[in-house]
PDB file of C-alpha atoms and ligand atoms in Angstrom:
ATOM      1  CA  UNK A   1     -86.075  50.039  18.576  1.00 71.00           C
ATOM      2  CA  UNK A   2     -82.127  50.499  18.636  1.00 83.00           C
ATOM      3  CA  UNK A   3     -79.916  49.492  15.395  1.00 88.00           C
ATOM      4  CA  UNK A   4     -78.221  46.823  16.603  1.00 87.00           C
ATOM      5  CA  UNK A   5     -74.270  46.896  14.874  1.00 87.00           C
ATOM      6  CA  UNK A   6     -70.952  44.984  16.050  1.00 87.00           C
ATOM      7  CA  UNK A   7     -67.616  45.320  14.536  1.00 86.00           C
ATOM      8  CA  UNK A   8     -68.121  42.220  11.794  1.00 84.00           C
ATOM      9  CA  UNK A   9     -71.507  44.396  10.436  1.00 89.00           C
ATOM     10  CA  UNK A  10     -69.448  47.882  10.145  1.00 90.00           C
ATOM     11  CA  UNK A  11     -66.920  46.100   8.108  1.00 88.00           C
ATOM     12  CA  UNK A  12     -68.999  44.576   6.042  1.00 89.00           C
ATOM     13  CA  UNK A  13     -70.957  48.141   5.319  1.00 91.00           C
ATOM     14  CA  UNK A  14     -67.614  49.749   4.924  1.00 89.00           C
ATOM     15  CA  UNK A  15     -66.304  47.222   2.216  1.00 89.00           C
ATOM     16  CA  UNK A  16     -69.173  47.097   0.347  1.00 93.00           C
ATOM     17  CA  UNK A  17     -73.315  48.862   1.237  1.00 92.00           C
ATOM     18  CA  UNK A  18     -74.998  46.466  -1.217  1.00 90.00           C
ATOM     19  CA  UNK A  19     -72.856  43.133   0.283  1.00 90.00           C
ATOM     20  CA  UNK A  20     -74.187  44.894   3.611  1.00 91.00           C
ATOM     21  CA  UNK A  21     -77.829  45.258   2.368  1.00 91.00           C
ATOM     22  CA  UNK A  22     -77.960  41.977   1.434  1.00 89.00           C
ATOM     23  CA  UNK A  23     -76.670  39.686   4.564  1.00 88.00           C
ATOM     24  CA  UNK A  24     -78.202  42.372   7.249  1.00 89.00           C
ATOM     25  CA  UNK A  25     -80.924  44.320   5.618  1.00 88.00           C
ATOM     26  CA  UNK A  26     -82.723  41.825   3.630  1.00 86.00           C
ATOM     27  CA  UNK A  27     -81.544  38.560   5.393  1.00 85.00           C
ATOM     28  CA  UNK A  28     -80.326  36.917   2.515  1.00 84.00           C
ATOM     29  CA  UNK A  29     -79.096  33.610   3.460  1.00 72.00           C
ATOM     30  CA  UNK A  30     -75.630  32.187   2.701  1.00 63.00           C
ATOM     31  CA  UNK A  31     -73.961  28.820   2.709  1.00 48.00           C
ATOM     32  CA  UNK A  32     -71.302  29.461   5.349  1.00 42.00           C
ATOM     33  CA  UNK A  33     -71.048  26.734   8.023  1.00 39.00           C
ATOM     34  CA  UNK A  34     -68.630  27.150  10.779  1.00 39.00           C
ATOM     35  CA  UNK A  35     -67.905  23.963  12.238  1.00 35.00           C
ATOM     36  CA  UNK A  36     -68.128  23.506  16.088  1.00 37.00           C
ATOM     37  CA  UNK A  37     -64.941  24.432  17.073  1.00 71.00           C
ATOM     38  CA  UNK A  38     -64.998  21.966  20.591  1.00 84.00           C
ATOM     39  CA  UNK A  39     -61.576  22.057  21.659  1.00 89.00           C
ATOM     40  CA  UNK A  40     -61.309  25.861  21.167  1.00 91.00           C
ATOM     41  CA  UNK A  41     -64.534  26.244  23.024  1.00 91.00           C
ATOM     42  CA  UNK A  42     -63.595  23.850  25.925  1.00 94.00           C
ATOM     43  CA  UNK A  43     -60.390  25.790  25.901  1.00 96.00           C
ATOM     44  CA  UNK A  44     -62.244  29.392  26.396  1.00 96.00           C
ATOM     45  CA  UNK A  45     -64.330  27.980  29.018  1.00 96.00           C
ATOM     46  CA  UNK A  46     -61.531  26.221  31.313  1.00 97.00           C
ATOM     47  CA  UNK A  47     -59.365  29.632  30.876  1.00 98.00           C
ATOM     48  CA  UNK A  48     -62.371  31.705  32.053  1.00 97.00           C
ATOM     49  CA  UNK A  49     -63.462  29.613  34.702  1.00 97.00           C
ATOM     50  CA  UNK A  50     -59.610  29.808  36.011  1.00 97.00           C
ATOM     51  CA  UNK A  51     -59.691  33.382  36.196  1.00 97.00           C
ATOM     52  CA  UNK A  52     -62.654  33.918  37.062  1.00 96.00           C
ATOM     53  CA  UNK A  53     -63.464  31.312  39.934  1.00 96.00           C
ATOM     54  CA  UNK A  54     -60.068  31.374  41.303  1.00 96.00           C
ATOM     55  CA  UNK A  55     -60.275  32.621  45.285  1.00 95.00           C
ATOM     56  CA  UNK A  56     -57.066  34.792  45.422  1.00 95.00           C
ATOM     57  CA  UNK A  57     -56.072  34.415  48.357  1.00 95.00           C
ATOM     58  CA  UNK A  58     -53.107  32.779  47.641  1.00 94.00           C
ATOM     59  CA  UNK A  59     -50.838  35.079  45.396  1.00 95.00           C
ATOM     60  CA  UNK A  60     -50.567  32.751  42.649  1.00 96.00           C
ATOM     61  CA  UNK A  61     -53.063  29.563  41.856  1.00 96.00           C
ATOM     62  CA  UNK A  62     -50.399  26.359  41.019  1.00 94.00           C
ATOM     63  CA  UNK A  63     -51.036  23.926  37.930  1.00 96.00           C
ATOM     64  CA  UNK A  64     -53.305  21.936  39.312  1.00 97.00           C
ATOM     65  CA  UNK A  65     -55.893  24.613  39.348  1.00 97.00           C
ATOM     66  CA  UNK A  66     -55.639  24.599  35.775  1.00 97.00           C
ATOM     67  CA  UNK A  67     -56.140  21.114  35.190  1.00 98.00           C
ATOM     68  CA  UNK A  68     -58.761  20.764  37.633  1.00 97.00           C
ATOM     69  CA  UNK A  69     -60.914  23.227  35.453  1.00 98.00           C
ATOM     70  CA  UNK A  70     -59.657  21.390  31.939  1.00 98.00           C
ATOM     71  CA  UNK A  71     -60.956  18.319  33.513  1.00 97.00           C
ATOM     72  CA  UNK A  72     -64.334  19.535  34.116  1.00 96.00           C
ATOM     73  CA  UNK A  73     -64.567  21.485  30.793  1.00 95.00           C
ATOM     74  CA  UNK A  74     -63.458  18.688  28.285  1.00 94.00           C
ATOM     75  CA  UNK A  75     -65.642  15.984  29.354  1.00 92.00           C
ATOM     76  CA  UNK A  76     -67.080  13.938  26.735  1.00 86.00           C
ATOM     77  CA  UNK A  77     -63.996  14.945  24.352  1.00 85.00           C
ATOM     78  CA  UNK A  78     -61.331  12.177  22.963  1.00 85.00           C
ATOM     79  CA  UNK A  79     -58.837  11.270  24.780  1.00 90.00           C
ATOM     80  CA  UNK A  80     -56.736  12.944  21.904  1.00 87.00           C
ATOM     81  CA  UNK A  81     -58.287  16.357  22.266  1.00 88.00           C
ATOM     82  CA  UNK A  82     -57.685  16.098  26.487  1.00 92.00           C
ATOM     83  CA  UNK A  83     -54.326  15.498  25.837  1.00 94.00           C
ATOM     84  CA  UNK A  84     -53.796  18.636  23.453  1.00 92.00           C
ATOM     85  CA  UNK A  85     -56.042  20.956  25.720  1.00 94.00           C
ATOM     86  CA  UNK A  86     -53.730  20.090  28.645  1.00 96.00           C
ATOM     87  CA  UNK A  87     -50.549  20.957  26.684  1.00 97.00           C
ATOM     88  CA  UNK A  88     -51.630  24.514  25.350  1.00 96.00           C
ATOM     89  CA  UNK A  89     -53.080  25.256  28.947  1.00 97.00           C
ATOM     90  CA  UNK A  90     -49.614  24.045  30.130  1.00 97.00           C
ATOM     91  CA  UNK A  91     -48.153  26.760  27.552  1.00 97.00           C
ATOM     92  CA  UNK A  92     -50.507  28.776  29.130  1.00 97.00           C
ATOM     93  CA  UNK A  93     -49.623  28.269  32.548  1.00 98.00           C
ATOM     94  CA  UNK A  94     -45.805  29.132  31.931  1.00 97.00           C
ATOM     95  CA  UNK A  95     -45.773  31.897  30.075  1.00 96.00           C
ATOM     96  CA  UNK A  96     -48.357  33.874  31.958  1.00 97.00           C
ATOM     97  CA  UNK A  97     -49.183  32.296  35.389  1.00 97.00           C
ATOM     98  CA  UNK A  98     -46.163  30.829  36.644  1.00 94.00           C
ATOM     99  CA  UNK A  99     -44.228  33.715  36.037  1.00 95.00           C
ATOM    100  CA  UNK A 100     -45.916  35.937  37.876  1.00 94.00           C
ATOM    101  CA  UNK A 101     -45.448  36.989  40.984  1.00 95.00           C
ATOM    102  CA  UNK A 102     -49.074  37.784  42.176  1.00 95.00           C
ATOM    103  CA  UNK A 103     -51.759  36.970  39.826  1.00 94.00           C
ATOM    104  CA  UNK A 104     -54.358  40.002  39.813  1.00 94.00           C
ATOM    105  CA  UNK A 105     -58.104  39.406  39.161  1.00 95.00           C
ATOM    106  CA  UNK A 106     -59.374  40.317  35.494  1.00 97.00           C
ATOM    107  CA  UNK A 107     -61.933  43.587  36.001  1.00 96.00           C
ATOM    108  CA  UNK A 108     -64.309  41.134  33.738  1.00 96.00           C
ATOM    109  CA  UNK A 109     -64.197  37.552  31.741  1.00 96.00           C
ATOM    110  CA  UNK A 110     -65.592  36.192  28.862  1.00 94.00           C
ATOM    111  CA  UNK A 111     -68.692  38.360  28.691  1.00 92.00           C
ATOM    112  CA  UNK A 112     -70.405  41.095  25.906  1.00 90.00           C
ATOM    113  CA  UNK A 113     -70.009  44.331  25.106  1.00 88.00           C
ATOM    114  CA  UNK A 114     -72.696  46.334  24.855  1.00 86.00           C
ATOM    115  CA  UNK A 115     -73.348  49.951  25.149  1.00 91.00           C
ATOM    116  CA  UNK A 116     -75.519  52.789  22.790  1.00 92.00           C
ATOM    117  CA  UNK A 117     -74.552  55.167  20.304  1.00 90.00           C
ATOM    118  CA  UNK A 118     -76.492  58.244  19.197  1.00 90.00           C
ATOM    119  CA  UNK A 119     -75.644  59.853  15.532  1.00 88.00           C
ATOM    120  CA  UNK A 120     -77.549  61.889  13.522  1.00 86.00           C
ATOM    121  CA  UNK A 121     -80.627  61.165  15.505  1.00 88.00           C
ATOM    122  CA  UNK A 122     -80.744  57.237  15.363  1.00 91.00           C
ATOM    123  CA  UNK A 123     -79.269  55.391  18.576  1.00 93.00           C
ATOM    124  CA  UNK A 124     -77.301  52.288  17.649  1.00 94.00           C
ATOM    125  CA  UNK A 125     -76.511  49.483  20.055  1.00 92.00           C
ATOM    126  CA  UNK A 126     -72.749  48.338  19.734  1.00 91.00           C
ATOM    127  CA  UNK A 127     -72.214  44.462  20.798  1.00 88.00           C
ATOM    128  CA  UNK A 128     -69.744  41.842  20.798  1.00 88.00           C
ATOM    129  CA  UNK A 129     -67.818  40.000  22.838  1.00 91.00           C
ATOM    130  CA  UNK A 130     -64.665  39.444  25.200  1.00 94.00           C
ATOM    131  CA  UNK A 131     -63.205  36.776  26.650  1.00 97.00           C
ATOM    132  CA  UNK A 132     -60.913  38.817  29.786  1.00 97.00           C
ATOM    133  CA  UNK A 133     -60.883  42.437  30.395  1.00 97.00           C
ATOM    134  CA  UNK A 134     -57.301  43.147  32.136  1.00 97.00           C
ATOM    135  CA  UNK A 135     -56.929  46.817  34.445  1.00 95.00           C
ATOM    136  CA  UNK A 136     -54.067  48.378  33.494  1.00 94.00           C
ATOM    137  CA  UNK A 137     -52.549  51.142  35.192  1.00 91.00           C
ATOM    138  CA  UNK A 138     -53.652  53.728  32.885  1.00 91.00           C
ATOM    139  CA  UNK A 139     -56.938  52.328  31.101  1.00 95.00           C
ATOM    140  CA  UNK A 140     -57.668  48.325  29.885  1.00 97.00           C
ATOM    141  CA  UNK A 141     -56.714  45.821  28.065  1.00 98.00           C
ATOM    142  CA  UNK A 142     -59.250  43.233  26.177  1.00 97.00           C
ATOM    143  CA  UNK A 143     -58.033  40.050  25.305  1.00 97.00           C
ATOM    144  CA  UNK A 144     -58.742  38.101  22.626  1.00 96.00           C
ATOM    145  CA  UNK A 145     -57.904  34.210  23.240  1.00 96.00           C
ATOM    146  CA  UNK A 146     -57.558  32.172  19.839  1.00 94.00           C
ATOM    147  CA  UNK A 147     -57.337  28.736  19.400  1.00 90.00           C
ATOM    148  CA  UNK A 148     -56.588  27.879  16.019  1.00 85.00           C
ATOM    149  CA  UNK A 149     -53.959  25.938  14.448  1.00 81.00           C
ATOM    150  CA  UNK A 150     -52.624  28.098  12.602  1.00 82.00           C
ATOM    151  CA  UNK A 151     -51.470  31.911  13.924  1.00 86.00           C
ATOM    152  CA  UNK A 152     -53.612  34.129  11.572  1.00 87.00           C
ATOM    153  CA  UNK A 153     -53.705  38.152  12.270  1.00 92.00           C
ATOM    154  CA  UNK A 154     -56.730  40.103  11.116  1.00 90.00           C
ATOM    155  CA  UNK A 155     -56.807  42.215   8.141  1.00 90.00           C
ATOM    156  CA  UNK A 156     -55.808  45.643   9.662  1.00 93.00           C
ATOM    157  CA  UNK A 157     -59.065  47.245   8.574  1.00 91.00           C
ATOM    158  CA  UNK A 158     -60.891  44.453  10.092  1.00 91.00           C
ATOM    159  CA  UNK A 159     -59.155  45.237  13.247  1.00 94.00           C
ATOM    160  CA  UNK A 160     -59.339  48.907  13.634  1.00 96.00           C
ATOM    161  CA  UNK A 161     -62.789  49.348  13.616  1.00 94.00           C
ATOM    162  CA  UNK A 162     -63.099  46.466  16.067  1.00 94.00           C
ATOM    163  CA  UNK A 163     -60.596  48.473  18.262  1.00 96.00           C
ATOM    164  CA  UNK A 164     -62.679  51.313  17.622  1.00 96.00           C
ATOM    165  CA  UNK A 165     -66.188  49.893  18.235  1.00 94.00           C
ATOM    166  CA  UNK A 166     -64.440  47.931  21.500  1.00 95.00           C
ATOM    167  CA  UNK A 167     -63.396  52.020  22.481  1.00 96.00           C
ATOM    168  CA  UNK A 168     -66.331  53.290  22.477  1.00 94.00           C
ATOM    169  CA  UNK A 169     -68.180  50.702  24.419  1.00 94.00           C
ATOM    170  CA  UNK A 170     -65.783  50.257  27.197  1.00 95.00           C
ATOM    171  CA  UNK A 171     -65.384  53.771  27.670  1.00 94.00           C
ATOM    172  CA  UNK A 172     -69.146  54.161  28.335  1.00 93.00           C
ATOM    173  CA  UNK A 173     -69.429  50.735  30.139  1.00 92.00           C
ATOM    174  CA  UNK A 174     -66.036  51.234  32.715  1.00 93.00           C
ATOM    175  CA  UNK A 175     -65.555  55.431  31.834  1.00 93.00           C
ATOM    176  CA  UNK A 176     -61.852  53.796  31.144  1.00 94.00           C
ATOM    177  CA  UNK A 177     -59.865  54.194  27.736  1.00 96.00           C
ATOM    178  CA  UNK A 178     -58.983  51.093  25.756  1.00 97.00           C
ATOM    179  CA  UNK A 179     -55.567  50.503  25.790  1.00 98.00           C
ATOM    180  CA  UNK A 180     -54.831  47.484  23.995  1.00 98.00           C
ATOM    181  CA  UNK A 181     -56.582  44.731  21.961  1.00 97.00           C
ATOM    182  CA  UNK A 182     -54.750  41.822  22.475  1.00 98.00           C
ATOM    183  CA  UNK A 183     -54.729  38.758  20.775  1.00 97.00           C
ATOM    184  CA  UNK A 184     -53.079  35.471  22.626  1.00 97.00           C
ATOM    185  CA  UNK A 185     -52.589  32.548  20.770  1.00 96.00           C
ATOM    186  CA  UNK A 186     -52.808  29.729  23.023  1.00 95.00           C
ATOM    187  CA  UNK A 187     -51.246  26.939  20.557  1.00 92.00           C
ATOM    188  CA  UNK A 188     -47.387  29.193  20.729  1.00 93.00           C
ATOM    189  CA  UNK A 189     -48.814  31.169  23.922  1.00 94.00           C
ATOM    190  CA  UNK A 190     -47.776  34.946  21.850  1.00 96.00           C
ATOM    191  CA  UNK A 191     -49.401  37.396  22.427  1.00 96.00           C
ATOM    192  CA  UNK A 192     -49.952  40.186  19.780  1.00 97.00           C
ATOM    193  CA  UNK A 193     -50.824  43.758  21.210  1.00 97.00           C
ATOM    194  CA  UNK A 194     -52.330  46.558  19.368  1.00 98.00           C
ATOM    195  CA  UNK A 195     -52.592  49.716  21.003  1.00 98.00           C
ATOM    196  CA  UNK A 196     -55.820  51.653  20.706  1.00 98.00           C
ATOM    197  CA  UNK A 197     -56.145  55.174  20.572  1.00 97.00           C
ATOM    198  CA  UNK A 198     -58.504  58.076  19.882  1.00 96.00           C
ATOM    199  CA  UNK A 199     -57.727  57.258  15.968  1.00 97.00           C
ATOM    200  CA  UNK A 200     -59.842  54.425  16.411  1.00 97.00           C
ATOM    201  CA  UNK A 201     -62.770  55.706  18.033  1.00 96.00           C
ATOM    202  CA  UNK A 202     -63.200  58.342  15.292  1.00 96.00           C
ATOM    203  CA  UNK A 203     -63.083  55.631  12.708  1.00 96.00           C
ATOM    204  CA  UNK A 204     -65.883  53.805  14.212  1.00 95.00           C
ATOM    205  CA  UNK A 205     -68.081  57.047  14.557  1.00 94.00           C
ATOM    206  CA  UNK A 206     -67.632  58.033  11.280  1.00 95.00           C
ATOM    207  CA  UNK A 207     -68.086  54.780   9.742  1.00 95.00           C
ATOM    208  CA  UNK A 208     -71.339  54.677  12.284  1.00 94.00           C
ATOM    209  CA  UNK A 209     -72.387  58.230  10.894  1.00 94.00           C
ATOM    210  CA  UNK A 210     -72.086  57.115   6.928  1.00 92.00           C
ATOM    211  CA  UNK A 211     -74.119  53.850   7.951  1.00 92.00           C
ATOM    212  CA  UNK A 212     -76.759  56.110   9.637  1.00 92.00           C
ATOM    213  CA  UNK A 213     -76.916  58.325   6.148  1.00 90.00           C
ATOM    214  CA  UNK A 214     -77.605  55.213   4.254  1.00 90.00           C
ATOM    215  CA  UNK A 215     -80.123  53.699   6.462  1.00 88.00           C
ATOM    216  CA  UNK A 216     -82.310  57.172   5.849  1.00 85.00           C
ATOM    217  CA  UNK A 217     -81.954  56.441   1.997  1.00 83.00           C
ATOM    218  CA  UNK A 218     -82.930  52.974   1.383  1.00 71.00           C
ATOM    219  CA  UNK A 219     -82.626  52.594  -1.901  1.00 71.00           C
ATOM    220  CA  UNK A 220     -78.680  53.603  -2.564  1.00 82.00           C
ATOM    221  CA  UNK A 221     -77.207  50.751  -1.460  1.00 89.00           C
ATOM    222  CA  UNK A 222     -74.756  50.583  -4.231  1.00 91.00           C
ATOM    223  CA  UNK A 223     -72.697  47.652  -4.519  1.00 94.00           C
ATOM    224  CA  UNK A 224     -68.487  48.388  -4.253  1.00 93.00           C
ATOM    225  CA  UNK A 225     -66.768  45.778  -6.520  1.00 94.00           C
ATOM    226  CA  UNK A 226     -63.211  44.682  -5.692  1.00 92.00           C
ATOM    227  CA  UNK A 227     -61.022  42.285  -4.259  1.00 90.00           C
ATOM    228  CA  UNK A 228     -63.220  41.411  -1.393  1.00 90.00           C
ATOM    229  CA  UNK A 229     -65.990  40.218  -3.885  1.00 91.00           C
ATOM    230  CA  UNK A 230     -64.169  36.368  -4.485  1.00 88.00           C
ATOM    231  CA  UNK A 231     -65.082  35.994  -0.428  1.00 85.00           C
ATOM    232  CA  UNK A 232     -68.561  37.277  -0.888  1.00 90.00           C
ATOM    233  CA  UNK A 233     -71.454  35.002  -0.844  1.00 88.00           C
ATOM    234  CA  UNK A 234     -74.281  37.220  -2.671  1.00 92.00           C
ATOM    235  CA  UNK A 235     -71.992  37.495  -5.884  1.00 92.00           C
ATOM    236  CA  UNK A 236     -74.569  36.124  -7.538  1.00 92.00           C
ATOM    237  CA  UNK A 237     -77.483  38.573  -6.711  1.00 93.00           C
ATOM    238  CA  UNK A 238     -74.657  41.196  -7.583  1.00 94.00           C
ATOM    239  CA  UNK A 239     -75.079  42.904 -11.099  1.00 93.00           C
ATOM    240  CA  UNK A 240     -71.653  44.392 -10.283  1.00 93.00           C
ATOM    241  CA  UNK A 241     -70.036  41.187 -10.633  1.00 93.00           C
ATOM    242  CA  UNK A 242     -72.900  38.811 -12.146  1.00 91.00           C
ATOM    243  CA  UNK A 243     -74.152  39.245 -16.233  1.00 90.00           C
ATOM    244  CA  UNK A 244     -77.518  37.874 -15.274  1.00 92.00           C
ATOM    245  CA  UNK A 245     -77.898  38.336 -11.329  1.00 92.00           C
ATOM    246  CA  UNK A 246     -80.849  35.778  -9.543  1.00 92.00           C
ATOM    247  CA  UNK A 247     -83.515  37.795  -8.085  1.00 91.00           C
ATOM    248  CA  UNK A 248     -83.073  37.993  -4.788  1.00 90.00           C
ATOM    249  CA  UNK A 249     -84.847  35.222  -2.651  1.00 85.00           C
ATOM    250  CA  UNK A 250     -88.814  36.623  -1.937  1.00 78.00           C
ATOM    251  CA  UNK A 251     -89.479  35.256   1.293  1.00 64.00           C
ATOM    252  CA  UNK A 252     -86.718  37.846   2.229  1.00 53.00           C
ATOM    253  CA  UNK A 253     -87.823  40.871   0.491  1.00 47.00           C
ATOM    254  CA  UNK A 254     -88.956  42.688   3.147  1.00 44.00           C
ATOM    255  CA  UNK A 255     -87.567  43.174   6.367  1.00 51.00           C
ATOM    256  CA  UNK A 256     -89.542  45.751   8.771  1.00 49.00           C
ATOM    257  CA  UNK A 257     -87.337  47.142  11.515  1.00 54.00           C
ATOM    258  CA  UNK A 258     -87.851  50.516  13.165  1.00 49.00           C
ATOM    259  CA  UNK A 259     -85.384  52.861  14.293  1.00 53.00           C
ATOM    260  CA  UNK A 260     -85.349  54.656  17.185  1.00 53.00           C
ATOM    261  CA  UNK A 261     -85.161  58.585  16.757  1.00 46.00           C
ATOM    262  CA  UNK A 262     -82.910  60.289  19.449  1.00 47.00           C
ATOM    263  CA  UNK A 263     -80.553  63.307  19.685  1.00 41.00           C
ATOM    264  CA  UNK A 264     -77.027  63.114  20.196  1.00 41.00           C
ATOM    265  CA  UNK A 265     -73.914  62.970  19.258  1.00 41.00           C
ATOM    266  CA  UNK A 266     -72.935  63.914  15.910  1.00 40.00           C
ATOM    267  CA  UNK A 267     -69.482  61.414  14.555  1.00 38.00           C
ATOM    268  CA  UNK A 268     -66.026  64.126  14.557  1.00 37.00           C
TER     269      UNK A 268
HETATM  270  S1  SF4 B 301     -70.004  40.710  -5.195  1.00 87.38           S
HETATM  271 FE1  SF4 B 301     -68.708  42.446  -4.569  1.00 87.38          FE
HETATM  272  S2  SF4 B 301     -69.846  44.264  -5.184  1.00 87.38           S
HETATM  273 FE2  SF4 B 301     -71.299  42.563  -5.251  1.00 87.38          FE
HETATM  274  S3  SF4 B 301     -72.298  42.549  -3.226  1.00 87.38           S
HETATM  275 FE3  SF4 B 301     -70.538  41.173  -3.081  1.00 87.38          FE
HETATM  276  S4  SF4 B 301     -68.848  42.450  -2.308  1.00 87.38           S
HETATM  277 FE4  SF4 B 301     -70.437  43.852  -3.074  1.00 87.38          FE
END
């Protein structure tokens, strides 16, 4: 059995191993609920059906491609929500469609990343996901639509092991480098571009190779108080933060995985 890890899990393991323990090792439940999100859903789906199902023949498709797809994706959504989903797709349309003067086909849309890693003898499976993968003339770029109302950038730590994690897999998925992460904000149509570069791709494999070191010792996952604990939703089975911490919930105390012994590649 591979270790399945993503760039949310490696974060969470490199803020704090007991926070980590907790949510992925032991399954502790939390209270988070993420809402539906339908318009920013609908939104993702008309933009990769319009880059994905367009026939190219022509050199670029006109509006009415667009709003074809926005029709078929937003049924069953107010007549509010049609409205808005047409204007940021019109946003959309102007400042990267129209403009161009031949539209190229994405090397891949709104699909997952997955690929293997081998360190210190335990093979973990990297996933996530995408939502276009853009060639460029000297290695990729993955973009990153977003939908919300208001423009937030990731934490940078968040971000460069995500750009790191997103390295390695594409390089063993396309042999290509990451080039850029980009994030597009459909509501103001910018787009924010972080390069990626071999910086990145050590990150992940070391933060990879400390995770595979704790995974062999089960019991030192020590919690790391700070200012990410007021976000964390175990503080109270945390006797870093808690006078009297509960006992953490039994149905959960133990999870049996196994891990799959390889050799390989060693994190530099
Ligand atoms: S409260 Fe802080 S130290 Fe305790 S598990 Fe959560 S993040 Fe870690």
């Amino acid at each position: 059995m591979v270790y399945p890890i993503s760039a949310t899990k490696l974060r969470t393991y490199q803020r704090c191993a007991y926070s980590y323990y907790l949510r992925y090792e032991k399954r502790v439940k939390n209270n988070e609920y993420f809402a539906a999100a339908v318009l920013g859903t609908a939104l993702h789906k008309t933009l990769a059906q319009c880059h994905r199902d367009w026939h190219y023949h022509d050199a670029v498709p006109d509006r009415r491609w667009f709003h074809r797809c926005w029709k078929e994706k937003s049924q069953g959504m107010t007549l509010q929500q049609i409205r808005e989903g047409k204007a940021i797709l019109d946003t959309y349309y102007d400042r990267y469609i129209g403009v161009e003067d031949v539209l190229r086909k994405p090397l891949a849309v709104e699909g997952k990343i997955q690929a293997t890693l081998e360190v210190q003898n335990l093979e973990f499976q990297i996933g996530g996901r995408y939502d276009r993968i853009d060639f460029l003339p000297d290695g990729l770029e993955l973009i990153d639509y977003k939908s919300a109302k208001i423009m937030q950038l990731p934490d940078p730590q968040d971000l460069d092991l995500q750009i790191g994690l997103y390295y390695l897999a594409l390089e063993q998925t396309y042999g290509e480098q990451l080039k850029y992460l980009s994030l597009l904000f459909l509501r103001t149509g910018e787009k924010v571009q972080y390069r990626a570069t071999q910086r990145h791709k050590r990150l992940a494999k070391r933060t990879i190779s400390q995770l595979a070191t704790q995974l062999r010792q089960e019991d030192s996952w020590q919690p790391t108080p700070g200012e990410h604990c007021s976000q964390c939703s175990f503080s109270r089975y945390c006797a870093a933060v808690s006078r009297e911490p509960n006992p953490l919930p039994a149905k959960n105390a133990a999870v049996k995985r196994g891990l799959q012994l390889t050799f390989g590649l060693e994190a530099s």
